[in-house]
Amino acid sequence: MSLHIDVRDVTGVLLADGWHEVSTGSLQFDAYEYANTTSEEYSNAEHEPILWSGGGTGFQFVDRDGHLVAGPMSAVLATRRSNPDGLKEASVPEWCGECDSRSSRFVTTGEERRLAPCPRCHPDPEAPFRQ
């Protein structure tokens, strides 16, 4: 199985400082390198004027403020995209308000006290417990 991500559908990129909105269709991946030339000069150069090459894949995109954001692929923590394939969202029971936000509460059985699914939010004892 492959987690195919169409870069044309990516709407956000998570970097170490938080989420960045991506201008439609601007996300690109390619060799990551710094050069002392413009892109046009670089493509017309007789020799490769590279100052530093990361030796790997990098990314770049235009953010909502029109800034070009670029870096090594290892800096991308996650991507957010529109849902063109109609993937189904996981159904989560509505929170009852009487347990914590993870839909769990302490349940006491005899002398044992343990964290368990909230019986109101998860009336089915076989329902998956969200940590």
mmCIF file of C-alpha atoms in Angstrom:
data_model
loop_
_atom_site.group_PDB
_atom_site.id
_atom_site.type_symbol
_atom_site.label_atom_id
_atom_site.label_comp_id
_atom_site.label_asym_id
_atom_site.label_seq_id
_atom_site.Cartn_x
_atom_site.Cartn_y
_atom_site.Cartn_z
ATOM 1 C CA MET A 1 0.000 0.000 0.000
ATOM 2 C CA SER A 2 1.150 3.539 -0.717
ATOM 3 C CA LEU A 3 -0.031 6.733 0.950
ATOM 4 C CA HIS A 4 -0.295 8.599 -2.341
ATOM 5 C CA ILE A 5 -0.353 12.361 -1.760
ATOM 6 C CA ASP A 6 -1.074 14.524 -4.762
ATOM 7 C CA VAL A 7 0.983 17.672 -4.083
ATOM 8 C CA ARG A 8 -1.592 19.709 -6.007
ATOM 9 C CA ASP A 9 -4.052 19.024 -3.165
ATOM 10 C CA VAL A 10 -1.707 19.986 -0.303
ATOM 11 C CA THR A 11 -3.096 22.995 1.587
ATOM 12 C CA GLY A 12 -0.658 23.067 4.518
ATOM 13 C CA VAL A 13 2.814 21.943 5.579
ATOM 14 C CA LEU A 14 3.802 21.350 9.202
ATOM 15 C CA LEU A 15 7.304 22.561 10.012
ATOM 16 C CA ALA A 16 8.962 22.844 13.437
ATOM 17 C CA ASP A 17 7.443 26.305 13.993
ATOM 18 C CA GLY A 18 3.875 25.235 13.134
ATOM 19 C CA TRP A 19 1.515 24.912 10.184
ATOM 20 C CA HIS A 20 2.098 26.958 7.027
ATOM 21 C CA GLU A 21 -0.642 27.493 4.449
ATOM 22 C CA VAL A 22 0.446 26.540 0.932
ATOM 23 C CA SER A 23 -0.661 28.580 -2.091
ATOM 24 C CA THR A 24 -2.518 26.269 -4.452
ATOM 25 C CA GLY A 25 -0.201 24.164 -6.583
ATOM 26 C CA SER A 26 3.028 25.760 -5.330
ATOM 27 C CA LEU A 27 4.455 22.791 -3.370
ATOM 28 C CA GLN A 28 7.449 21.244 -5.147
ATOM 29 C CA PHE A 29 10.163 18.694 -4.347
ATOM 30 C CA ASP A 30 13.577 18.492 -6.008
ATOM 31 C CA ALA A 31 17.298 18.366 -5.299
ATOM 32 C CA TYR A 32 18.128 20.643 -2.382
ATOM 33 C CA GLU A 33 21.047 22.965 -3.017
ATOM 34 C CA TYR A 34 22.198 26.548 -2.558
ATOM 35 C CA ALA A 35 23.798 28.413 -5.472
ATOM 36 C CA ASN A 36 25.296 31.855 -5.998
ATOM 37 C CA THR A 37 23.184 32.471 -9.106
ATOM 38 C CA THR A 38 19.599 33.085 -10.115
ATOM 39 C CA SER A 39 17.612 30.129 -11.449
ATOM 40 C CA GLU A 40 18.067 31.394 -15.026
ATOM 41 C CA GLU A 41 21.832 31.903 -14.610
ATOM 42 C CA TYR A 42 22.076 28.465 -13.043
ATOM 43 C CA SER A 43 20.312 26.730 -15.948
ATOM 44 C CA ASN A 44 22.522 28.532 -18.500
ATOM 45 C CA ALA A 45 25.832 28.051 -16.647
ATOM 46 C CA GLU A 46 28.642 26.101 -18.300
ATOM 47 C CA HIS A 47 29.658 24.725 -14.929
ATOM 48 C CA GLU A 48 27.516 24.104 -11.863
ATOM 49 C CA PRO A 49 27.966 27.088 -9.513
ATOM 50 C CA ILE A 50 26.787 25.264 -6.388
ATOM 51 C CA LEU A 51 27.901 26.659 -3.056
ATOM 52 C CA TRP A 52 26.412 23.813 -1.050
ATOM 53 C CA SER A 53 24.418 20.741 -1.908
ATOM 54 C CA GLY A 54 22.423 18.968 0.739
ATOM 55 C CA GLY A 55 22.706 15.746 -1.201
ATOM 56 C CA GLY A 56 19.039 15.013 -0.787
ATOM 57 C CA THR A 57 15.525 16.091 -1.577
ATOM 58 C CA GLY A 58 14.196 19.474 -0.589
ATOM 59 C CA PHE A 59 10.860 21.240 -0.739
ATOM 60 C CA GLN A 60 9.588 24.685 -1.574
ATOM 61 C CA PHE A 61 6.217 26.389 -1.586
ATOM 62 C CA VAL A 62 4.702 29.857 -1.571
ATOM 63 C CA ASP A 63 2.912 30.674 1.696
ATOM 64 C CA ARG A 64 -0.259 32.767 2.045
ATOM 65 C CA ASP A 65 1.837 35.955 2.458
ATOM 66 C CA GLY A 66 3.614 35.325 -0.856
ATOM 67 C CA HIS A 67 6.929 34.249 0.712
ATOM 68 C CA LEU A 68 8.887 31.382 -0.789
ATOM 69 C CA VAL A 69 9.540 28.798 1.938
ATOM 70 C CA ALA A 70 12.191 26.148 1.199
ATOM 71 C CA GLY A 71 14.242 23.588 3.098
ATOM 72 C CA PRO A 72 15.356 19.979 3.333
ATOM 73 C CA MET A 73 12.678 17.293 3.105
ATOM 74 C CA SER A 74 13.586 16.210 6.644
ATOM 75 C CA ALA A 75 12.064 19.486 7.939
ATOM 76 C CA VAL A 76 8.560 18.513 6.750
ATOM 77 C CA LEU A 77 6.734 16.888 9.666
ATOM 78 C CA ALA A 78 3.334 16.477 7.979
ATOM 79 C CA THR A 79 1.156 17.761 5.181
ATOM 80 C CA ARG A 80 -2.492 18.702 5.190
ATOM 81 C CA ARG A 81 -4.605 18.403 2.066
ATOM 82 C CA SER A 82 -8.113 18.740 0.814
ATOM 83 C CA ASN A 83 -10.057 15.493 0.690
ATOM 84 C CA PRO A 84 -10.597 14.880 -3.041
ATOM 85 C CA ASP A 85 -10.817 11.119 -2.644
ATOM 86 C CA GLY A 86 -13.722 11.414 -0.204
ATOM 87 C CA LEU A 87 -11.911 9.530 2.548
ATOM 88 C CA LYS A 88 -14.281 8.783 5.388
ATOM 89 C CA GLU A 89 -13.595 10.514 8.668
ATOM 90 C CA ALA A 90 -13.441 8.317 11.739
ATOM 91 C CA SER A 91 -16.669 8.497 13.674
ATOM 92 C CA VAL A 92 -16.147 9.717 17.204
ATOM 93 C CA PRO A 93 -18.967 9.723 19.739
ATOM 94 C CA GLU A 94 -20.106 13.121 20.949
ATOM 95 C CA TRP A 95 -18.496 14.090 24.249
ATOM 96 C CA CYS A 96 -20.906 13.855 27.177
ATOM 97 C CA GLY A 97 -19.093 16.494 29.238
ATOM 98 C CA GLU A 98 -18.894 14.294 32.328
ATOM 99 C CA CYS A 99 -15.546 12.739 31.471
ATOM 100 C CA ASP A 100 -12.258 14.145 30.216
ATOM 101 C CA SER A 101 -11.905 15.255 26.603
ATOM 102 C CA ARG A 102 -10.483 11.838 25.616
ATOM 103 C CA SER A 103 -13.830 10.262 26.579
ATOM 104 C CA SER A 104 -12.364 8.424 29.528
ATOM 105 C CA ARG A 105 -12.982 8.527 33.236
ATOM 106 C CA PHE A 106 -11.868 6.689 36.310
ATOM 107 C CA VAL A 107 -14.062 3.674 36.994
ATOM 108 C CA THR A 108 -14.045 1.962 40.381
ATOM 109 C CA THR A 109 -14.782 -1.745 40.525
ATOM 110 C CA GLY A 110 -14.498 -3.110 44.047
ATOM 111 C CA GLU A 111 -11.108 -1.863 45.214
ATOM 112 C CA GLU A 112 -9.715 -1.377 41.706
ATOM 113 C CA ARG A 113 -9.692 2.118 40.221
ATOM 114 C CA ARG A 114 -8.743 2.344 36.559
ATOM 115 C CA LEU A 115 -9.037 4.638 33.565
ATOM 116 C CA ALA A 116 -11.704 3.285 31.228
ATOM 117 C CA PRO A 117 -13.923 4.413 28.352
ATOM 118 C CA CYS A 118 -16.726 6.659 29.484
ATOM 119 C CA PRO A 119 -19.954 4.602 29.619
ATOM 120 C CA ARG A 120 -21.947 7.580 28.284
ATOM 121 C CA CYS A 121 -19.675 8.386 25.319
ATOM 122 C CA HIS A 122 -18.883 4.720 24.667
ATOM 123 C CA PRO A 123 -21.939 2.700 25.720
ATOM 124 C CA ASP A 124 -20.625 -0.277 23.748
ATOM 125 C CA PRO A 125 -17.948 -1.967 25.911
ATOM 126 C CA GLU A 126 -16.325 -3.290 22.722
ATOM 127 C CA ALA A 127 -15.992 0.229 21.272
ATOM 128 C CA PRO A 128 -12.410 1.355 20.709
ATOM 129 C CA PHE A 129 -10.892 3.380 23.520
ATOM 130 C CA ARG A 130 -9.174 6.612 22.439
ATOM 131 C CA GLN A 131 -5.991 7.332 24.363
#
